[in-house]
Amino acid sequence: PSFDEAAQMKLRHARLDVLSEVFAAATRSAVDAVLCAGDLFDEPSPGPDWWRGVLDTLGRLPPDFPPVFLLPGNHDPLLADSVWAPGHPFRAGLPTFVRVVEREDFREEIKPGLVLHAVPCLSKAGAADPVEKIPTRSHGDESVRVGLVHGTTFDLAHCEMNFPIRAGGARDRGLDYLAIGDTHGYRVVQ
């Protein structure tokens, strides 16, 4: 909203171009899945000009495209009247290979031995670590476990963070990889 209408349109087109590039890179790399770690939208109920563009971009992908997992983030949390609601035209129009993470106990075996655990944002703000909602690795579980969450991985003294992710949480849960949205930068956390 801080941009005039022409700039908003230009930004919307640029964002859709980025989505197309992500899907093209996924095709070139023959990935097993595409993970969107939240904030696909800037608000829970974006205007149709934006969500229709996303829907059209997804609709141009072949039906045998790898699964795409969409995680509601803190800007576009999973609310009853959001684009993520089952009755919303965006959600209803998604191709069958697209999955919306709509439960805090989301688990899907992407392929044998590769399991995704994901936790959506149910509100715009929160103090709970979403990684703590992922079950710990069971004794004898040798699968590759991937986590998908939206939250903050850094600590600032005297600053309240949304959905703070504790260092070491992924390791404690037995995750082999943790995809995190909302961090706004590249950072390796061991």
mmCIF file of C-alpha atoms in Angstrom:
data_model
loop_
_atom_site.group_PDB
_atom_site.id
_atom_site.type_symbol
_atom_site.label_atom_id
_atom_site.label_comp_id
_atom_site.label_asym_id
_atom_site.label_seq_id
_atom_site.Cartn_x
_atom_site.Cartn_y
_atom_site.Cartn_z
ATOM 1 C CA PRO A 1 0.000 0.000 0.000
ATOM 2 C CA SER A 2 2.962 2.382 0.311
ATOM 3 C CA PHE A 3 3.407 2.269 -3.491
ATOM 4 C CA ASP A 4 1.198 3.935 -6.084
ATOM 5 C CA GLU A 5 -0.981 1.672 -8.232
ATOM 6 C CA ALA A 6 1.486 1.498 -11.162
ATOM 7 C CA ALA A 7 4.358 0.517 -8.846
ATOM 8 C CA GLN A 8 2.157 -2.068 -7.101
ATOM 9 C CA MET A 9 1.377 -3.643 -10.485
ATOM 10 C CA LYS A 10 5.068 -3.701 -11.427
ATOM 11 C CA LEU A 11 5.969 -5.326 -8.095
ATOM 12 C CA ARG A 12 3.181 -7.910 -8.496
ATOM 13 C CA HIS A 13 4.482 -8.867 -11.958
ATOM 14 C CA ALA A 14 8.053 -9.109 -10.630
ATOM 15 C CA ARG A 15 6.926 -11.379 -7.795
ATOM 16 C CA LEU A 16 5.083 -13.648 -10.230
ATOM 17 C CA ASP A 17 8.197 -13.759 -12.420
ATOM 18 C CA VAL A 18 10.180 -14.930 -9.372
ATOM 19 C CA LEU A 19 7.653 -17.727 -8.784
ATOM 20 C CA SER A 20 8.039 -18.819 -12.391
ATOM 21 C CA GLU A 21 11.830 -18.819 -11.981
ATOM 22 C CA VAL A 22 11.572 -20.922 -8.811
ATOM 23 C CA PHE A 23 9.416 -23.495 -10.610
ATOM 24 C CA ALA A 24 11.763 -23.485 -13.633
ATOM 25 C CA ALA A 25 14.744 -24.113 -11.314
ATOM 26 C CA ALA A 26 12.789 -26.935 -9.647
ATOM 27 C CA THR A 27 12.229 -28.522 -13.053
ATOM 28 C CA ARG A 28 15.886 -28.167 -14.082
ATOM 29 C CA SER A 29 17.042 -29.674 -10.805
ATOM 30 C CA ALA A 30 14.462 -32.494 -10.778
ATOM 31 C CA VAL A 31 13.529 -31.755 -7.158
ATOM 32 C CA ASP A 32 11.324 -34.012 -5.062
ATOM 33 C CA ALA A 33 9.198 -31.088 -3.793
ATOM 34 C CA VAL A 34 8.959 -27.302 -3.661
ATOM 35 C CA LEU A 35 8.541 -25.755 -0.211
ATOM 36 C CA CYS A 36 7.059 -22.294 0.304
ATOM 37 C CA ALA A 37 7.889 -21.316 3.886
ATOM 38 C CA GLY A 38 5.130 -18.739 4.356
ATOM 39 C CA ASP A 39 4.196 -15.205 3.410
ATOM 40 C CA LEU A 40 3.313 -16.059 -0.161
ATOM 41 C CA PHE A 41 0.823 -13.224 0.340
ATOM 42 C CA ASP A 42 1.229 -9.967 2.281
ATOM 43 C CA GLU A 43 -2.092 -10.413 4.061
ATOM 44 C CA PRO A 44 -4.586 -13.202 4.795
ATOM 45 C CA SER A 45 -7.069 -11.988 2.179
ATOM 46 C CA PRO A 46 -5.170 -10.405 -0.719
ATOM 47 C CA GLY A 47 -6.981 -8.956 -3.695
ATOM 48 C CA PRO A 48 -7.916 -11.226 -6.576
ATOM 49 C CA ASP A 49 -5.379 -9.587 -8.908
ATOM 50 C CA TRP A 50 -2.593 -11.114 -6.782
ATOM 51 C CA TRP A 51 -3.991 -14.525 -5.848
ATOM 52 C CA ARG A 52 -5.281 -15.111 -9.403
ATOM 53 C CA GLY A 53 -1.768 -14.430 -10.712
ATOM 54 C CA VAL A 54 -0.352 -17.030 -8.326
ATOM 55 C CA LEU A 55 -3.097 -19.468 -9.286
ATOM 56 C CA ASP A 56 -2.412 -18.909 -13.008
ATOM 57 C CA THR A 57 1.318 -19.461 -12.458
ATOM 58 C CA LEU A 58 0.643 -22.747 -10.663
ATOM 59 C CA GLY A 59 -1.926 -23.725 -13.295
ATOM 60 C CA ARG A 60 0.667 -23.466 -16.078
ATOM 61 C CA LEU A 61 2.780 -26.171 -14.458
ATOM 62 C CA PRO A 62 2.388 -29.720 -15.814
ATOM 63 C CA PRO A 63 0.095 -32.048 -13.844
ATOM 64 C CA ASP A 64 3.036 -34.323 -12.995
ATOM 65 C CA PHE A 65 4.977 -31.445 -11.371
ATOM 66 C CA PRO A 66 6.535 -32.390 -7.999
ATOM 67 C CA PRO A 67 4.391 -31.575 -4.962
ATOM 68 C CA VAL A 68 4.335 -27.924 -3.934
ATOM 69 C CA PHE A 69 3.760 -27.278 -0.229
ATOM 70 C CA LEU A 70 2.336 -23.873 0.705
ATOM 71 C CA LEU A 71 2.762 -22.840 4.335
ATOM 72 C CA PRO A 72 0.688 -19.970 5.770
ATOM 73 C CA GLY A 73 3.062 -17.439 7.369
ATOM 74 C CA ASN A 74 2.574 -14.580 9.786
ATOM 75 C CA HIS A 75 1.545 -12.136 7.040
ATOM 76 C CA ASP A 76 -0.946 -14.615 5.566
ATOM 77 C CA PRO A 77 -1.917 -16.831 8.514
ATOM 78 C CA LEU A 78 -4.374 -19.686 8.254
ATOM 79 C CA LEU A 79 -7.673 -17.999 9.137
ATOM 80 C CA ALA A 80 -11.249 -19.057 8.437
ATOM 81 C CA ASP A 81 -11.741 -16.250 5.881
ATOM 82 C CA SER A 82 -8.268 -16.254 4.286
ATOM 83 C CA VAL A 83 -7.096 -17.453 0.871
ATOM 84 C CA TRP A 84 -6.211 -20.721 2.630
ATOM 85 C CA ALA A 85 -9.844 -21.447 3.569
ATOM 86 C CA PRO A 86 -11.245 -24.461 1.667
ATOM 87 C CA GLY A 87 -14.105 -22.414 0.177
ATOM 88 C CA HIS A 88 -11.913 -19.571 -1.110
ATOM 89 C CA PRO A 89 -11.572 -19.543 -4.934
ATOM 90 C CA PHE A 90 -7.763 -19.524 -4.650
ATOM 91 C CA ARG A 91 -7.707 -22.653 -2.541
ATOM 92 C CA ALA A 92 -10.431 -24.337 -4.579
ATOM 93 C CA GLY A 93 -8.528 -23.675 -7.823
ATOM 94 C CA LEU A 94 -5.172 -25.115 -6.781
ATOM 95 C CA PRO A 95 -3.798 -27.972 -8.917
ATOM 96 C CA THR A 96 -3.805 -31.403 -7.290
ATOM 97 C CA PHE A 97 -0.010 -31.393 -6.782
ATOM 98 C CA VAL A 98 -0.268 -28.310 -4.524
ATOM 99 C CA ARG A 99 -0.798 -28.947 -0.829
ATOM 100 C CA VAL A 100 -1.726 -26.324 1.740
ATOM 101 C CA VAL A 101 -0.322 -26.969 5.206
ATOM 102 C CA GLU A 102 -3.452 -26.551 7.294
ATOM 103 C CA ARG A 103 -2.664 -28.506 10.455
ATOM 104 C CA GLU A 104 -0.004 -28.060 13.112
ATOM 105 C CA ASP A 105 0.636 -31.811 12.963
ATOM 106 C CA PHE A 106 1.124 -31.871 9.183
ATOM 107 C CA ARG A 107 3.151 -34.845 8.012
ATOM 108 C CA GLU A 108 3.555 -36.174 4.500
ATOM 109 C CA GLU A 109 5.858 -38.772 3.046
ATOM 110 C CA ILE A 110 7.089 -37.081 -0.129
ATOM 111 C CA LYS A 111 8.661 -40.322 -1.320
ATOM 112 C CA PRO A 112 9.809 -43.429 0.532
ATOM 113 C CA GLY A 113 12.312 -42.371 3.157
ATOM 114 C CA LEU A 114 11.657 -38.608 2.768
ATOM 115 C CA VAL A 115 9.162 -37.127 5.224
ATOM 116 C CA LEU A 116 7.966 -33.535 5.577
ATOM 117 C CA HIS A 117 6.730 -32.134 8.901
ATOM 118 C CA ALA A 118 5.236 -28.643 8.719
ATOM 119 C CA VAL A 119 3.606 -26.141 11.079
ATOM 120 C CA PRO A 120 1.513 -23.240 9.695
ATOM 121 C CA CYS A 121 1.036 -19.854 11.335
ATOM 122 C CA LEU A 122 -2.461 -19.572 12.777
ATOM 123 C CA SER A 123 -2.045 -15.907 13.705
ATOM 124 C CA LYS A 124 -0.002 -12.849 12.751
ATOM 125 C CA ALA A 125 2.056 -12.957 15.944
ATOM 126 C CA GLY A 126 3.060 -15.499 18.548
ATOM 127 C CA ALA A 127 5.677 -16.423 21.078
ATOM 128 C CA ALA A 128 5.703 -20.214 20.584
ATOM 129 C CA ASP A 129 8.538 -21.918 18.716
ATOM 130 C CA PRO A 130 6.890 -23.711 15.760
ATOM 131 C CA VAL A 131 9.670 -26.318 15.657
ATOM 132 C CA GLU A 132 8.585 -27.539 19.102
ATOM 133 C CA LYS A 133 5.310 -28.711 17.503
ATOM 134 C CA ILE A 134 7.170 -31.145 15.239
ATOM 135 C CA PRO A 135 7.409 -34.622 16.761
ATOM 136 C CA THR A 136 10.827 -35.893 17.736
ATOM 137 C CA ARG A 137 12.431 -38.635 15.697
ATOM 138 C CA SER A 138 11.269 -42.062 16.809
ATOM 139 C CA HIS A 139 13.832 -44.673 17.787
ATOM 140 C CA GLY A 140 14.868 -46.553 14.633
ATOM 141 C CA ASP A 141 13.443 -43.937 12.230
ATOM 142 C CA GLU A 142 16.044 -43.675 9.472
ATOM 143 C CA SER A 143 14.023 -41.472 7.118
ATOM 144 C CA VAL A 144 15.233 -38.083 5.953
ATOM 145 C CA ARG A 145 13.106 -35.689 8.013
ATOM 146 C CA VAL A 146 12.467 -32.183 6.686
ATOM 147 C CA GLY A 147 10.775 -29.462 8.716
ATOM 148 C CA LEU A 148 8.908 -26.486 7.248
ATOM 149 C CA VAL A 149 8.093 -23.553 9.546
ATOM 150 C CA HIS A 150 7.801 -19.774 9.605
ATOM 151 C CA GLY A 151 9.577 -17.866 12.353
ATOM 152 C CA THR A 152 12.627 -15.969 13.517
ATOM 153 C CA THR A 153 16.043 -17.556 14.068
ATOM 154 C CA PHE A 154 17.912 -14.726 15.705
ATOM 155 C CA ASP A 155 17.726 -13.206 19.162
ATOM 156 C CA LEU A 156 17.833 -9.499 19.852
ATOM 157 C CA ALA A 157 18.173 -8.404 23.464
ATOM 158 C CA HIS A 158 15.007 -6.787 24.835
ATOM 159 C CA CYS A 159 13.153 -7.344 21.569
ATOM 160 C CA GLU A 160 10.036 -9.465 21.209
ATOM 161 C CA MET A 161 10.263 -11.789 18.218
ATOM 162 C CA ASN A 162 7.408 -13.490 16.383
ATOM 163 C CA PHE A 163 7.514 -17.276 16.434
ATOM 164 C CA PRO A 164 11.105 -17.472 17.760
ATOM 165 C CA ILE A 165 12.988 -20.583 16.691
ATOM 166 C CA ARG A 166 15.386 -21.864 19.305
ATOM 167 C CA ALA A 167 18.906 -22.695 18.179
ATOM 168 C CA GLY A 168 19.314 -26.455 18.310
ATOM 169 C CA GLY A 169 15.582 -27.110 18.048
ATOM 170 C CA ALA A 170 15.835 -28.805 14.655
ATOM 171 C CA ARG A 171 18.621 -31.047 15.894
ATOM 172 C CA ASP A 172 16.662 -31.909 19.058
ATOM 173 C CA ARG A 173 13.656 -32.900 16.945
ATOM 174 C CA GLY A 174 15.806 -35.113 14.725
ATOM 175 C CA LEU A 175 15.341 -33.052 11.579
ATOM 176 C CA ASP A 176 17.852 -33.404 8.772
ATOM 177 C CA TYR A 177 16.845 -30.072 7.253
ATOM 178 C CA LEU A 178 14.678 -27.183 8.424
ATOM 179 C CA ALA A 179 13.213 -24.758 5.872
ATOM 180 C CA ILE A 180 12.387 -21.458 7.558
ATOM 181 C CA GLY A 181 10.454 -18.479 6.267
ATOM 182 C CA ASP A 182 10.507 -14.975 7.792
ATOM 183 C CA THR A 183 14.242 -14.805 8.458
ATOM 184 C CA HIS A 184 14.870 -12.355 5.573
ATOM 185 C CA GLY A 185 18.374 -13.549 4.924
ATOM 186 C CA TYR A 186 20.635 -16.547 4.526
ATOM 187 C CA ARG A 187 21.990 -18.012 7.727
ATOM 188 C CA VAL A 188 23.354 -21.438 8.658
ATOM 189 C CA VAL A 189 22.277 -22.489 12.153
ATOM 190 C CA GLN A 190 23.967 -25.609 13.544
#
